[in-house]
């Protein structure tokens, strides 16, 4: 059996790919998908998680979580992911319903019942922060929290802040302070894991309807990255967390102390990283710094290949 994970996400095109990779890998046991408001409203991210698990034939329940950030006003990323949060393909309405159990209670139940559960968070950290606050007695049982979020050198919503952290900085602050092994995939890393036209072409060449739908979604994502940021090739941010759990050897990392800025006028939501260890504070993160893009795309294609006819 593979590594037990709960995938807490806000699909979202790159979250969708992360769900598929986690659901199809033999090295991962996907206990459940929990959803949070982020790229779109909770109703949409939950619906999108159901659509994707059904499309890829992944037999897993979807548990809806927080509809709003803890303190700040809600923001969404419709400029990147479209109004539904997952535009660009002709998607079938899901037949499955979301679970009646909510994300935070599901996390607590899984962590109580199982040893060694890893939480992978690829959206705003609202659910994880609520879990930590509501179940402080369980947090020490978590094996690792692997987060896509933050930026060391740059942001993507403001010059200083990355979307997942900026969408709920107060939640991120709670999670960053937890005494649990934590790994971070920041923008500096995820921008190395970009997908290009010819990679998407290879997905199409498998010749299945499911993979054509996935290719349509990736093309939409590449189009919006070109429009919004002017870059060719869209960073597959969230799937890097899953790749790290499957093949850590494709990464390099450093241990750093990181704090979330909660007050700054132009730096609200920034992940302030002590690269030179000037604070002398104990590092609270393993920060992924480099990824072998060739190996990452190879893994992506290997897992996607499981969906060919
Ligand atoms: C993060 O923000 C979202 O738009 C993506 O899904 C990813 O989790 C990148 O900043
Ligand atoms: Ca996401």
Coordinates of C-alpha atoms and ligand atoms in Angstrom, one line a residue:
X1 CA 0.0 0.0 0.0
X2 CA 1.2 3.5 -0.8
X3 CA 1.6 6.5 1.4
X4 CA -1.7 7.6 3.0
X5 CA -2.7 11.1 2.1
X6 CA -5.6 13.5 2.3
X7 CA -5.6 16.0 -0.6
X8 CA -7.0 19.3 0.5
X9 CA -7.5 21.4 -2.7
X10 CA -9.4 24.0 -4.6
X11 CA -9.7 22.7 -8.2
X12 CA -8.5 24.6 -10.2
X13 CA -6.7 23.1 -13.3
X14 CA -3.4 22.2 -11.5
X15 CA -5.3 20.9 -8.5
X16 CA -7.2 18.6 -10.9
X17 CA -4.0 17.2 -12.3
X18 CA -2.8 16.7 -8.7
X19 CA -6.0 14.7 -7.9
X20 CA -5.5 12.5 -10.9
X21 CA -1.8 11.9 -10.2
X22 CA -2.5 11.0 -6.6
X23 CA -5.5 8.9 -7.5
X24 CA -3.6 6.9 -10.1
X25 CA -0.3 6.4 -8.4
X26 CA 0.4 3.0 -6.8
X27 CA 2.7 4.8 -4.3
X28 CA -0.2 6.8 -2.8
X29 CA -3.3 5.8 -1.0
X30 CA -5.7 8.7 -1.4
X31 CA -7.9 8.5 1.7
X32 CA -10.1 11.4 0.6
X33 CA -10.3 14.7 -1.3
X34 CA -11.3 17.7 0.8
X35 CA -12.2 21.0 -0.8
X36 CA -11.8 24.6 0.2
X37 CA -12.8 27.9 -1.4
X38 CA -9.9 29.3 -3.4
X39 CA -9.6 29.4 -7.1
X40 CA -13.4 29.6 -7.1
X41 CA -16.3 29.4 -4.6
X42 CA -16.6 26.3 -2.5
X43 CA -19.6 25.1 -4.5
X44 CA -17.5 25.2 -7.6
X45 CA -14.3 23.7 -6.2
X46 CA -16.3 20.8 -4.7
X47 CA -18.2 20.2 -7.9
X48 CA -14.9 20.3 -9.9
X49 CA -13.3 17.7 -7.5
X50 CA -16.3 15.4 -8.1
X51 CA -16.1 15.9 -11.9
X52 CA -12.4 15.1 -12.0
X53 CA -12.5 12.0 -9.8
X54 CA -15.4 10.7 -11.9
X55 CA -13.7 11.5 -15.2
X56 CA -10.5 9.7 -14.1
X57 CA -12.4 6.8 -12.5
X58 CA -10.9 7.5 -9.1
X59 CA -13.1 6.0 -6.4
X60 CA -12.8 8.5 -3.6
X61 CA -15.2 10.6 -1.6
X62 CA -15.1 14.5 -1.7
X63 CA -15.5 16.3 1.6
X64 CA -16.4 20.0 1.4
X65 CA -14.7 22.4 3.8
X66 CA -14.5 26.1 4.4
X67 CA -16.4 28.5 2.1
X68 CA -14.7 31.6 3.4
X69 CA -11.2 32.6 4.7
X70 CA -10.8 33.0 8.4
X71 CA -10.4 36.8 8.5
X72 CA -9.9 38.5 5.2
X73 CA -12.4 39.1 2.4
X74 CA -12.7 36.3 0.0
X75 CA -10.7 36.4 -3.3
X76 CA -10.9 34.0 -6.2
X77 CA -8.7 33.3 -9.2
X78 CA -11.2 33.4 -12.1
X79 CA -8.6 35.2 -14.3
X80 CA -6.6 32.0 -14.3
X81 CA -9.1 29.2 -13.9
X82 CA -12.3 30.7 -15.4
X83 CA -15.6 31.4 -13.7
X84 CA -16.3 27.8 -12.8
X85 CA -12.8 27.3 -11.5
X86 CA -12.3 24.7 -14.2
X87 CA -13.1 26.2 -17.6
X88 CA -11.8 25.0 -21.0
X89 CA -13.4 21.6 -21.5
X90 CA -16.8 20.0 -22.1
X91 CA -17.2 18.5 -18.6
X92 CA -20.0 16.2 -17.6
X93 CA -22.1 17.1 -14.5
X94 CA -21.0 14.7 -11.7
X95 CA -23.4 11.9 -10.8
X96 CA -21.8 11.6 -7.3
X97 CA -22.7 13.9 -4.5
X98 CA -20.3 15.5 -2.0
X99 CA -20.0 13.7 1.3
X100 CA -22.3 14.9 4.1
X101 CA -19.2 14.8 6.4
X102 CA -17.2 18.1 6.3
X103 CA -13.5 18.3 5.5
X104 CA -12.3 19.1 9.0
X105 CA -14.2 16.3 10.7
X106 CA -13.0 13.9 8.0
X107 CA -9.4 14.9 8.5
X108 CA -9.8 14.4 12.3
X109 CA -11.4 11.0 11.8
X110 CA -8.7 9.8 9.4
X111 CA -5.9 11.0 11.5
X112 CA -7.4 9.4 14.6
X113 CA -7.9 6.1 13.0
X114 CA -4.7 5.8 11.0
X115 CA -1.0 6.2 11.7
X116 CA 1.2 8.2 9.3
X117 CA -1.4 10.3 7.5
X118 CA 0.1 13.1 5.3
X119 CA -2.0 16.2 4.5
X120 CA -1.3 17.6 1.1
X121 CA -2.7 21.2 0.8
X122 CA -2.9 22.8 -2.7
X123 CA -5.3 25.6 -1.9
X124 CA -5.7 28.2 0.8
X125 CA -4.9 26.7 4.2
X126 CA -8.3 27.4 5.9
X127 CA -9.3 23.8 6.4
X128 CA -5.9 22.8 7.8
X129 CA -5.9 25.7 10.2
X130 CA -9.4 24.9 11.4
X131 CA -8.4 21.2 11.9
X132 CA -5.4 22.3 13.9
X133 CA -7.4 24.6 16.1
X134 CA -10.3 22.2 16.6
X135 CA -8.2 19.1 17.2
X136 CA -4.9 20.2 18.8
X137 CA -4.6 16.7 20.4
X138 CA -4.4 15.1 16.9
X139 CA -2.1 17.5 15.1
X140 CA 1.0 15.7 16.5
X141 CA -0.1 12.5 14.8
X142 CA 0.2 14.0 11.3
X143 CA 3.2 12.5 9.5
X144 CA 3.8 15.6 7.3
X145 CA 2.0 18.5 5.8
X146 CA 3.0 19.2 2.2
X147 CA 2.0 22.6 1.0
X148 CA 1.9 24.3 -2.4
X149 CA 2.1 27.9 -1.5
X150 CA 4.2 31.0 -1.0
X151 CA 7.1 32.5 -3.0
X152 CA 10.6 33.1 -1.8
X153 CA 11.6 35.6 -4.5
X154 CA 8.3 36.7 -5.9
X155 CA 4.5 36.5 -5.6
X156 CA 1.8 36.1 -8.2
X157 CA -1.2 38.0 -6.8
X158 CA 0.8 40.9 -5.4
X159 CA 4.5 41.4 -6.0
X160 CA 5.1 39.8 -2.6
X161 CA 2.4 37.2 -2.1
X162 CA 1.3 34.0 -3.7
X163 CA -2.4 33.1 -4.2
X164 CA -2.8 30.2 -1.7
X165 CA -1.3 32.2 1.1
X166 CA -2.8 35.6 0.1
X167 CA -6.2 34.1 0.0
X168 CA -6.1 33.2 3.7
X169 CA -2.9 34.6 5.3
X170 CA -4.3 34.2 8.9
X171 CA -4.9 30.5 8.2
X172 CA -1.4 30.1 6.7
X173 CA 0.1 31.8 9.8
X174 CA -1.6 29.1 12.0
X175 CA -0.3 26.3 9.9
X176 CA 3.2 27.6 9.5
X177 CA 3.6 27.7 13.3
X178 CA 2.5 24.0 13.8
X179 CA 5.1 21.7 15.2
X180 CA 4.7 19.1 12.5
X181 CA 7.1 18.2 9.7
X182 CA 6.2 20.5 6.9
X183 CA 7.4 20.7 3.3
X184 CA 6.7 23.7 1.0
X185 CA 6.6 23.9 -2.8
X186 CA 6.8 27.7 -3.4
X187 CA 6.4 29.5 -6.7
X188 CA 10.2 29.5 -7.2
X189 CA 10.0 25.7 -7.4
X190 CA 6.7 25.3 -9.3
X191 CA 7.7 27.7 -12.1
X192 CA 10.4 25.1 -13.0
X193 CA 7.6 22.5 -13.4
X194 CA 5.9 24.1 -16.4
X195 CA 4.0 22.2 -19.1
X196 CA 4.4 23.1 -22.8
X197 CA 2.4 22.5 -26.0
X198 CA 4.4 19.4 -27.0
X199 CA 3.7 17.8 -23.6
X200 CA 0.0 18.4 -24.0
X201 CA 0.3 16.9 -27.5
X202 CA 1.7 13.7 -26.0
X203 CA -1.3 13.5 -23.7
X204 CA -3.6 13.8 -26.8
X205 CA -1.6 11.2 -28.6
X206 CA -2.7 8.5 -26.1
X207 CA -6.0 8.8 -28.1
X208 CA -8.6 8.6 -25.3
X209 CA -11.6 10.9 -24.7
X210 CA -10.6 11.3 -21.1
X211 CA -7.1 12.4 -22.0
X212 CA -8.4 14.8 -24.7
X213 CA -10.5 16.4 -22.0
X214 CA -7.5 16.7 -19.7
X215 CA -5.5 18.2 -22.7
X216 CA -8.3 20.7 -23.3
X217 CA -8.1 21.8 -19.6
X218 CA -4.3 22.1 -19.8
X219 CA -4.5 24.2 -23.0
X220 CA -7.0 26.6 -21.3
X221 CA -4.6 26.9 -18.3
X222 CA -1.7 27.6 -20.7
X223 CA -3.8 30.2 -22.5
X224 CA -4.6 32.1 -19.3
X225 CA -1.0 32.0 -18.1
X226 CA 0.0 33.6 -21.4
X227 CA -2.7 36.2 -21.1
X228 CA -2.1 37.1 -17.4
X229 CA 1.6 36.6 -17.0
X230 CA 2.8 36.6 -20.6
X231 CA 4.6 33.3 -20.2
X232 CA 4.7 30.3 -22.5
X233 CA 4.2 27.1 -20.6
X234 CA 2.0 27.0 -17.5
X235 CA 3.5 26.0 -14.1
X236 CA 1.9 22.9 -12.8
X237 CA 2.1 24.2 -9.2
X238 CA 0.0 21.7 -7.3
X239 CA 1.1 18.4 -8.9
X240 CA 4.7 19.1 -7.7
X241 CA 3.5 18.1 -4.1
X242 CA 2.3 14.7 -5.4
X243 CA 5.5 14.2 -7.4
X244 CA 7.5 14.9 -4.3
X245 CA 5.7 12.2 -2.4
X246 CA 6.1 9.7 -5.3
X247 CA 9.7 10.5 -6.4
X248 CA 11.5 12.7 -3.9
X249 CA 14.7 12.1 -5.8
X250 CA 13.7 14.5 -8.6
X251 CA 13.9 17.4 -6.0
X252 CA 16.5 19.4 -4.1
X253 CA 15.6 21.2 -0.9
X254 CA 16.8 23.4 1.9
X255 CA 15.5 23.9 5.5
X256 CA 14.3 27.4 6.2
X257 CA 12.4 29.4 8.8
X258 CA 9.4 31.1 7.2
X259 CA 6.8 33.5 8.6
X260 CA 3.6 34.8 7.0
X261 CA 3.4 38.6 6.9
X262 CA 0.0 39.7 8.3
X263 CA 0.3 43.5 8.6
X264 CA 2.3 44.8 5.7
X265 CA 0.7 47.4 3.4
X266 CA 2.3 46.0 0.3
X267 CA 3.5 42.7 1.8
X268 CA 0.3 41.2 3.3
X269 CA 0.5 37.4 2.8
X270 CA 4.2 37.3 1.9
X271 CA 6.2 34.3 3.0
X272 CA 9.2 35.9 4.7
X273 CA 12.0 33.4 4.4
X274 CA 15.2 33.5 6.5
X275 CA 17.6 32.2 3.8
X276 CA 20.7 33.4 5.6
X277 CA 19.5 32.2 9.0
X278 CA 19.8 35.7 10.5
X279 CA 17.0 35.1 13.0
X280 CA 18.7 31.9 14.3
X281 CA 15.2 30.5 14.5
X282 CA 14.8 26.7 14.0
X283 CA 13.7 26.1 10.4
X284 CA 10.0 25.2 10.2
X285 CA 10.0 24.0 6.6
X286 CA 11.7 21.8 4.2
X287 CA 11.6 24.1 1.1
X288 CA 11.7 22.4 -2.3
X289 CA 14.2 24.5 -4.3
X290 CA 14.8 22.5 -7.5
X291 CA 12.9 20.0 -9.6
X292 CA 14.1 17.9 -12.6
X293 CA 11.5 19.0 -15.1
X294 CA 12.2 16.1 -17.5
X295 CA 11.6 13.6 -14.7
X296 CA 8.4 15.4 -13.6
X297 CA 6.9 15.4 -17.1
X298 CA 7.9 11.7 -17.5
X299 CA 6.0 10.9 -14.2
X300 CA 3.0 13.0 -15.4
X301 CA 2.8 11.2 -18.7
X302 CA 3.3 7.8 -17.1
X303 CA 0.4 8.3 -14.8
X304 CA -1.8 9.9 -17.5
X305 CA -1.0 6.9 -19.7
X306 CA -3.1 4.8 -17.3
X307 CA -6.1 6.6 -18.7
X308 CA -5.5 5.6 -22.3
X309 CA -8.0 3.3 -23.9
Ligands
LIG1 C1 -1.7 28.3 -6.7 O1 -2.9 29.1 -6.9 C2 -3.9 28.5 -7.6 O2 -4.4 29.3 -8.6 C3 -3.2 27.2 -8.1 O3 -4.2 26.2 -8.1 C4 -2.1 26.9 -7.1 O4 -2.5 26.2 -6.0 C5 -0.5 28.9 -7.4 O5 -0.3 30.2 -6.9
LIG2 CA1 -4.7 25.1 -6.0

